[in-house]
Structure formats: C-alpha cells, structure tokens
Backbone as ProteinMPNN parsed JSONL, in Angstrom:
{"seq_chain_A": "VQLQASGGGLVQRGESLRLSCAASEPISRIDVMGWYRQAPGKQRELVAKITSGGLTKYADSVKGRFTISRDNLKNTVPLEIKSLQPEDTAVYYCNAGFACSSWDCTIPYWGQGTLVTVSS", "coords_chain_A": {"N_chain_A": [[34.773, -1.217, 31.855], [33.659, 1.391, 33.767], [30.278, 2.724, 34.354], [28.601, 5.446, 35.304], [25.628, 6.453, 36.163], [23.669, 9.613, 36.712], [21.336, 12.306, 37.723], [18.577, 12.104, 38.25], [15.247, 11.9, 39.584], [12.448, 13.309, 41.369], [9.958, 14.313, 39.627], [7.18, 16.669, 38.553], [4.489, 15.531, 36.413], [4.703, 16.48, 32.738], [7.24, 17.963, 32.849], [11.019, 18.092, 32.505], [13.735, 16.597, 32.321], [17.739, 16.263, 32.772], [19.31, 13.302, 32.179], [22.562, 11.692, 32.754], [25.544, 10.068, 31.69], [28.484, 9.027, 33.067], [31.392, 7.916, 31.946], [34.047, 5.54, 32.383], [36.246, 4.94, 30.71], [37.076, 6.721, 27.527], [34.671, 7.579, 25.706], [34.476, 7.857, 22.883], [35.729, 5.427, 22.243], [34.017, 3.374, 22.72], [31.901, 1.273, 21.368], [28.805, 1.375, 21.003], [26.734, 3.323, 22.57], [24.041, 3.447, 25.492], [20.921, 3.918, 26.8], [18.747, 2.375, 29.197], [15.524, 1.492, 31.033], [13.917, 0.397, 33.976], [10.875, -0.16, 34.905], [8.967, -0.49, 37.555], [8.413, -3.845, 38.916], [8.669, -4.745, 35.943], [9.999, -5.502, 33.168], [13.663, -4.862, 32.183], [13.982, -2.312, 29.759], [14.918, -0.998, 26.632], [15.807, 2.415, 25.739], [17.059, 4.19, 24.201], [19.583, 4.239, 22.198], [23.091, 4.798, 21.012], [25.57, 5.01, 18.549], [29.247, 5.149, 18.122], [29.707, 6.518, 15.96], [27.496, 8.389, 16.203], [24.693, 7.464, 15.029], [21.59, 6.967, 16.008], [18.682, 5.279, 17.878], [15.887, 5.172, 18.994], [13.049, 3.795, 21.154], [9.779, 3.16, 20.54], [8.233, 4.303, 21.966], [9.331, 6.479, 23.34], [10.13, 8.266, 21.403], [10.405, 11.451, 19.886], [10.489, 12.833, 22.417], [12.554, 12.197, 23.718], [16.136, 12.32, 23.54], [19.033, 11.328, 22.939], [22.573, 11.748, 23.212], [26.063, 12.241, 22.443], [29.173, 13.431, 24.163], [31.966, 14.242, 23.924], [34.342, 15.623, 24.644], [33.505, 16.177, 27.184], [33.296, 13.31, 28.073], [30.651, 11.748, 28.527], [27.202, 10.82, 28.165], [24.26, 12.069, 27.633], [20.978, 11.907, 28.248], [18.355, 13.655, 27.061], [15.134, 14.085, 28.39], [11.947, 15.159, 28.0], [8.71, 16.409, 28.591], [7.967, 14.838, 30.955], [6.109, 11.805, 31.625], [3.763, 9.855, 33.982], [4.137, 7.303, 33.272], [7.071, 7.049, 32.621], [8.103, 6.922, 34.556], [10.668, 4.986, 36.396], [13.934, 3.217, 36.883], [16.777, 4.444, 35.482], [19.266, 3.082, 33.536], [22.542, 3.264, 32.439], [24.515, 1.694, 29.54], [26.876, 0.432, 27.859], [28.425, -0.688, 24.926], [30.33, -3.188, 23.704], [32.023, -4.961, 20.505], [30.013, -4.983, 18.701], [27.359, -5.832, 16.146], [25.721, -4.112, 14.079], [23.037, -2.93, 15.803], [23.359, -4.803, 17.9], [25.535, -6.042, 20.595], [27.87, -7.858, 21.902], [29.198, -7.593, 24.083], [28.388, -6.342, 26.816], [28.319, -3.693, 29.22], [27.248, -2.484, 32.19], [26.129, 0.479, 34.172], [25.096, 1.482, 37.783], [21.863, 2.213, 38.279], [20.104, 5.553, 37.849], [17.223, 6.66, 39.91], [14.068, 7.852, 38.26], [11.039, 9.441, 39.162], [7.835, 10.072, 37.998], [5.27, 12.19, 39.087], [1.875, 12.787, 39.204]], "CA_chain_A": [[34.12, 0.072, 31.969], [32.671, 1.969, 34.377], [29.475, 3.928, 34.184], [27.901, 6.094, 36.3], [24.411, 7.216, 35.76], [22.975, 10.775, 37.413], [20.26, 13.107, 37.31], [17.403, 11.367, 38.349], [14.605, 12.516, 40.731], [11.244, 13.438, 41.536], [9.255, 15.78, 38.884], [5.808, 16.171, 37.898], [3.932, 15.348, 34.815], [5.019, 17.471, 31.731], [8.587, 18.365, 33.079], [11.903, 17.784, 31.814], [15.067, 16.034, 33.034], [18.386, 15.709, 31.904], [20.26, 12.353, 32.598], [24.066, 12.07, 32.363], [26.076, 8.807, 31.743], [29.922, 9.052, 33.191], [31.92, 6.485, 31.694], [35.697, 5.29, 32.865], [37.08, 5.037, 29.331], [36.956, 7.457, 26.402], [33.175, 7.234, 25.159], [34.753, 7.581, 21.45], [36.344, 3.869, 21.747], [33.137, 2.642, 22.888], [30.946, 1.301, 20.224], [27.352, 1.791, 21.097], [26.156, 3.704, 24.058], [22.711, 3.197, 25.474], [20.109, 3.93, 28.18], [17.505, 1.544, 29.416], [14.781, 1.789, 31.71], [13.045, -0.72, 34.449], [9.961, 0.354, 35.769], [8.471, -1.383, 38.622], [7.2, -5.155, 38.261], [8.606, -4.987, 34.595], [11.651, -5.782, 32.451], [14.353, -3.848, 31.519], [14.02, -1.931, 28.344], [15.781, -0.046, 25.597], [14.948, 3.806, 25.957], [17.608, 5.248, 23.312], [21.002, 4.228, 21.655], [23.847, 5.917, 19.744], [26.865, 4.49, 17.989], [30.181, 6.138, 18.19], [29.453, 7.789, 14.508], [26.561, 9.41, 16.223], [23.575, 7.202, 14.562], [20.721, 6.9, 17.181], [17.623, 4.533, 17.935], [14.773, 5.212, 20.367], [12.194, 2.918, 21.736], [8.672, 3.985, 20.123], [7.395, 4.808, 23.431], [10.21, 7.866, 23.894], [10.339, 9.111, 20.296], [10.024, 13.019, 19.971], [10.479, 13.457, 23.711], [13.957, 11.729, 24.623], [17.363, 12.828, 23.077], [20.536, 10.81, 23.582], [23.725, 12.202, 22.238], [27.264, 11.861, 22.976], [29.701, 14.542, 24.649], [33.352, 13.315, 23.661], [34.534, 16.562, 25.428], [33.046, 15.776, 28.742], [32.996, 11.981, 28.047], [29.139, 11.856, 28.736], [26.1, 10.39, 27.09], [23.175, 12.654, 27.936], [19.526, 11.778, 27.669], [17.394, 14.778, 27.523], [13.739, 14.167, 28.744], [10.943, 16.253, 27.813], [7.305, 16.21, 28.755], [7.629, 13.592, 31.206], [4.478, 11.199, 31.858], [3.905, 8.765, 34.93], [4.56, 5.848, 32.715], [8.034, 6.89, 32.711], [8.606, 6.276, 36.262], [11.79, 3.622, 36.155], [15.279, 3.281, 37.291], [17.466, 4.324, 34.39], [20.347, 2.436, 33.386], [23.265, 3.509, 31.241], [24.736, 0.709, 29.256], [28.136, 0.587, 26.98], [28.695, -1.853, 24.205], [31.941, -3.424, 22.481], [31.924, -5.986, 19.668], [28.796, -4.688, 17.944], [27.285, -6.031, 14.873], [24.955, -2.978, 14.104], [22.722, -2.457, 17.018], [23.668, -5.639, 18.592], [26.912, -5.975, 21.16], [28.098, -8.87, 22.498], [30.316, -7.154, 25.228], [28.114, -5.143, 27.422], [28.692, -3.319, 30.611], [26.168, -1.699, 33.23], [25.909, 1.288, 35.741], [24.248, 1.651, 38.32], [20.681, 3.525, 37.627], [19.383, 6.576, 38.586], [15.74, 6.752, 39.652], [13.436, 8.863, 37.908], [9.698, 9.107, 39.383], [7.223, 11.013, 37.695], [4.336, 12.178, 39.687], [0.852, 13.168, 38.153]], "C_chain_A": [[33.562, 0.439, 32.944], [31.966, 2.802, 34.13], [29.061, 4.143, 35.358], [27.039, 6.793, 36.11], [24.085, 8.574, 37.037], [21.791, 11.241, 36.897], [18.882, 12.907, 37.508], [16.942, 12.217, 39.472], [13.304, 12.741, 40.551], [10.703, 14.598, 40.55], [7.76, 15.558, 38.718], [5.666, 16.182, 36.661], [4.327, 16.644, 33.67], [6.517, 18.235, 32.167], [9.735, 17.79, 32.473], [13.245, 17.369, 32.784], [16.085, 15.673, 32.207], [19.41, 14.34, 32.625], [21.643, 12.186, 32.118], [24.513, 10.649, 32.716], [27.742, 9.201, 31.671], [30.445, 8.058, 32.505], [33.771, 6.65, 32.099], [36.449, 5.446, 31.604], [36.789, 6.126, 28.327], [35.7, 6.895, 25.728], [33.728, 7.32, 23.385], [35.473, 6.183, 21.163], [34.912, 3.245, 22.195], [31.741, 2.143, 21.562], [29.817, 1.8, 20.074], [27.068, 2.108, 22.768], [24.597, 3.729, 24.129], [21.977, 3.597, 26.68], [19.117, 3.348, 28.117], [17.279, 1.87, 30.588], [14.092, 0.191, 32.369], [12.199, -0.127, 35.408], [9.683, -0.93, 36.79], [7.713, -2.7, 38.381], [7.482, -5.261, 36.899], [10.186, -5.35, 34.293], [12.286, -4.812, 31.964], [14.223, -3.484, 29.944], [14.319, -1.158, 27.829], [14.832, 1.083, 25.632], [15.884, 4.029, 24.806], [19.339, 4.236, 23.455], [21.879, 5.022, 20.939], [25.211, 5.08, 19.816], [27.851, 5.842, 18.103], [30.439, 7.132, 16.575], [28.281, 8.599, 14.749], [24.773, 8.704, 15.664], [22.88, 6.587, 15.823], [19.536, 6.202, 16.866], [17.099, 4.714, 19.268], [13.691, 4.095, 20.07], [10.725, 3.864, 20.911], [8.069, 4.508, 20.979], [7.815, 6.439, 23.808], [10.273, 8.673, 22.111], [9.405, 10.627, 20.477], [10.244, 13.751, 21.318], [11.976, 13.164, 24.517], [14.512, 12.028, 23.249], [18.402, 12.296, 23.425], [21.427, 11.655, 22.536], [25.019, 12.033, 23.127], [28.293, 13.234, 23.168], [31.131, 13.996, 24.955], [34.209, 14.337, 24.428], [34.721, 16.108, 27.11], [32.881, 14.304, 29.168], [31.805, 11.168, 28.724], [28.283, 11.509, 27.647], [24.978, 10.82, 28.001], [22.496, 12.204, 27.949], [18.748, 13.052, 28.562], [16.023, 14.255, 27.571], [12.9, 14.967, 28.522], [9.726, 15.675, 28.119], [7.141, 14.641, 29.484], [6.151, 12.811, 31.718], [4.896, 10.17, 33.231], [4.312, 7.506, 34.524], [6.273, 5.92, 32.49], [8.919, 6.81, 33.843], [9.661, 4.743, 36.197], [13.11, 4.169, 36.725], [15.851, 3.285, 35.547], [18.611, 4.04, 34.297], [21.48, 2.988, 32.264], [24.457, 1.91, 30.451], [26.075, 1.053, 28.134], [28.474, -0.915, 26.473], [29.69, -2.049, 23.32], [31.498, -4.652, 21.665], [30.441, -5.861, 19.149], [28.773, -4.9, 16.7], [26.003, -5.224, 15.038], [24.223, -2.925, 15.071], [23.058, -3.754, 18.249], [24.817, -6.133, 19.264], [27.078, -6.983, 21.907], [28.89, -8.793, 23.769], [29.591, -6.099, 25.861], [28.268, -5.043, 28.699], [27.69, -2.331, 31.103], [26.604, -1.058, 33.977], [25.022, 0.963, 36.175], [22.864, 2.503, 37.806], [20.628, 4.395, 38.464], [17.785, 6.448, 38.662], [14.947, 8.167, 39.217], [11.619, 8.58, 38.431], [9.034, 10.407, 38.834], [5.859, 11.105, 38.492], [3.033, 13.097, 38.769], [0.045, 14.138, 39.243]], "O_chain_A": [[32.641, -0.335, 33.205], [32.466, 3.829, 33.67], [29.074, 3.362, 36.309], [27.35, 7.951, 35.834], [24.324, 8.333, 38.22], [21.238, 10.798, 35.891], [18.061, 13.587, 36.892], [17.632, 12.972, 40.157], [12.871, 12.355, 39.466], [11.056, 15.76, 40.751], [7.218, 14.453, 38.745], [6.441, 16.682, 35.847], [4.127, 17.799, 34.047], [6.725, 19.274, 31.54], [9.446, 16.814, 31.781], [13.551, 17.915, 33.844], [15.895, 15.015, 31.184], [20.17, 14.578, 33.563], [21.865, 12.586, 30.975], [24.093, 10.049, 33.705], [28.286, 9.577, 30.633], [29.696, 7.081, 32.499], [34.474, 7.66, 32.066], [37.387, 6.243, 31.632], [35.64, 6.448, 28.63], [35.74, 5.773, 25.223], [33.057, 6.577, 22.668], [35.764, 5.843, 20.016], [34.904, 2.13, 21.673], [30.859, 2.876, 21.115], [29.603, 2.611, 19.172], [27.161, 1.402, 23.772], [23.906, 3.963, 23.138], [22.661, 3.563, 27.703], [18.378, 3.542, 27.152], [18.12, 2.373, 31.333], [13.829, -0.81, 31.703], [12.57, 0.333, 36.488], [10.148, -2.067, 36.715], [6.632, -2.747, 37.796], [6.606, -5.902, 36.319], [11.179, -5.425, 35.017], [11.719, -3.907, 31.351], [14.359, -4.323, 29.054], [14.083, -0.109, 28.428], [13.603, 1.023, 25.591], [15.045, 4.105, 23.908], [19.94, 3.78, 24.427], [21.432, 5.935, 20.245], [25.766, 4.625, 20.816], [27.539, 7.031, 18.156], [31.155, 8.098, 16.315], [27.899, 9.403, 13.899], [23.767, 9.377, 15.891], [23.48, 5.819, 16.575], [19.137, 6.326, 15.708], [17.646, 4.497, 20.349], [13.506, 3.598, 18.96], [10.753, 5.087, 20.776], [7.214, 5.331, 20.652], [7.111, 7.317, 24.307], [10.548, 9.872, 22.067], [8.291, 10.855, 20.949], [10.209, 14.978, 21.421], [12.4, 13.693, 25.544], [13.896, 12.047, 22.183], [18.895, 12.817, 24.426], [21.115, 12.084, 21.426], [24.991, 11.738, 24.322], [28.192, 14.098, 22.297], [31.432, 13.423, 26.001], [35.059, 13.695, 25.046], [35.662, 15.844, 27.858], [32.458, 13.984, 30.279], [31.977, 10.123, 29.351], [28.492, 11.785, 26.466], [24.69, 10.153, 28.995], [22.94, 11.176, 27.437], [18.58, 13.348, 29.745], [15.701, 13.885, 26.442], [13.256, 15.98, 29.124], [9.599, 14.462, 27.947], [6.567, 13.652, 29.03], [5.218, 13.478, 32.166], [6.043, 9.794, 33.473], [4.79, 6.683, 35.305], [6.811, 4.856, 32.184], [10.138, 6.668, 33.945], [9.224, 3.618, 35.953], [13.313, 5.356, 36.98], [15.527, 2.5, 34.655], [19.329, 4.736, 35.016], [21.05, 3.088, 31.115], [25.098, 1.248, 31.268], [26.033, 2.175, 27.628], [28.701, -1.929, 27.134], [29.951, -1.326, 22.359], [30.611, -5.357, 22.145], [29.738, -6.863, 19.28], [29.663, -4.489, 15.955], [25.229, -5.503, 15.954], [25.105, -2.767, 15.915], [22.956, -3.48, 19.444], [25.408, -6.879, 18.483], [26.236, -7.038, 22.804], [29.198, -9.791, 24.421], [29.956, -4.948, 25.622], [28.364, -6.045, 29.407], [27.35, -1.393, 30.382], [27.487, -1.531, 34.692], [24.123, 0.335, 35.616], [22.963, 3.39, 36.959], [20.975, 4.271, 39.638], [17.123, 6.177, 37.66], [15.154, 9.278, 39.705], [11.039, 7.564, 38.049], [9.455, 11.54, 39.069], [5.26, 10.033, 38.573], [3.271, 13.895, 37.862], [-0.963, 14.753, 38.894]]}, "name": "protein", "num_of_chains": 1, "seq": "VQLQASGGGLVQRGESLRLSCAASEPISRIDVMGWYRQAPGKQRELVAKITSGGLTKYADSVKGRFTISRDNLKNTVPLEIKSLQPEDTAVYYCNAGFACSSWDCTIPYWGQGTLVTVSS"}
C-alpha cells in the first residue's frame, strides 16, 4: 500500500488545517487507518486512528480539536485540525494497518509525512 499525506503548511496559532491521506488501495479494505506525528527531537506519537467500521481513537492531547474520518468515495482519510497550537508543530504521517487485533496491527504501512508548522 502506498500512502500520500498532504495539506500541511505554516499557520498561525488558533487556525485550522485539513490534512489528507490518499491510499493506493481501497481504504475500505484497510483495517485501521491512522495519523501520527513527530515533533523535532521527539518520538513519533499517535494522533488518531479509525477502523474500517468507523470506530475512532484519539490521543488525549488532541481530543476535541482533531477529527479523523474516512471518505471511501475519494479513498482518503482526512484529519481536520482546529485551534492549532505551537505544540502541534510536527511532521504528520499517515499509517495503514492490516492484521489488526483491536487497535494493534501487525502489518503497518507508512507514507511520507506532511509538515505542519504553527507560529505563535
């Protein structure tokens, strides 16, 4: 599976962004799709996940501000981000998971990231 993340950019504190992840295979066949991020000097961390059935999981730090969804017609996984803060600055990566048990997948695929920079 090839994944392409897009939509990043430079924004001001409080603004919104919409990231998108396009997959080379039908996302309806992908067990779990997710967004992760990696800030400078930090480890990659989970932002949000969504199952093929539409169940979602969010990191505590983004609940209420980030929304993940699946668009099966466009074959994309959007990530809506509101009220961006400087601590949201990171490279955001798209992830596809197969052979999943609950939220843990044994076969992951990663796409190139998209940089989000939030200025104060």
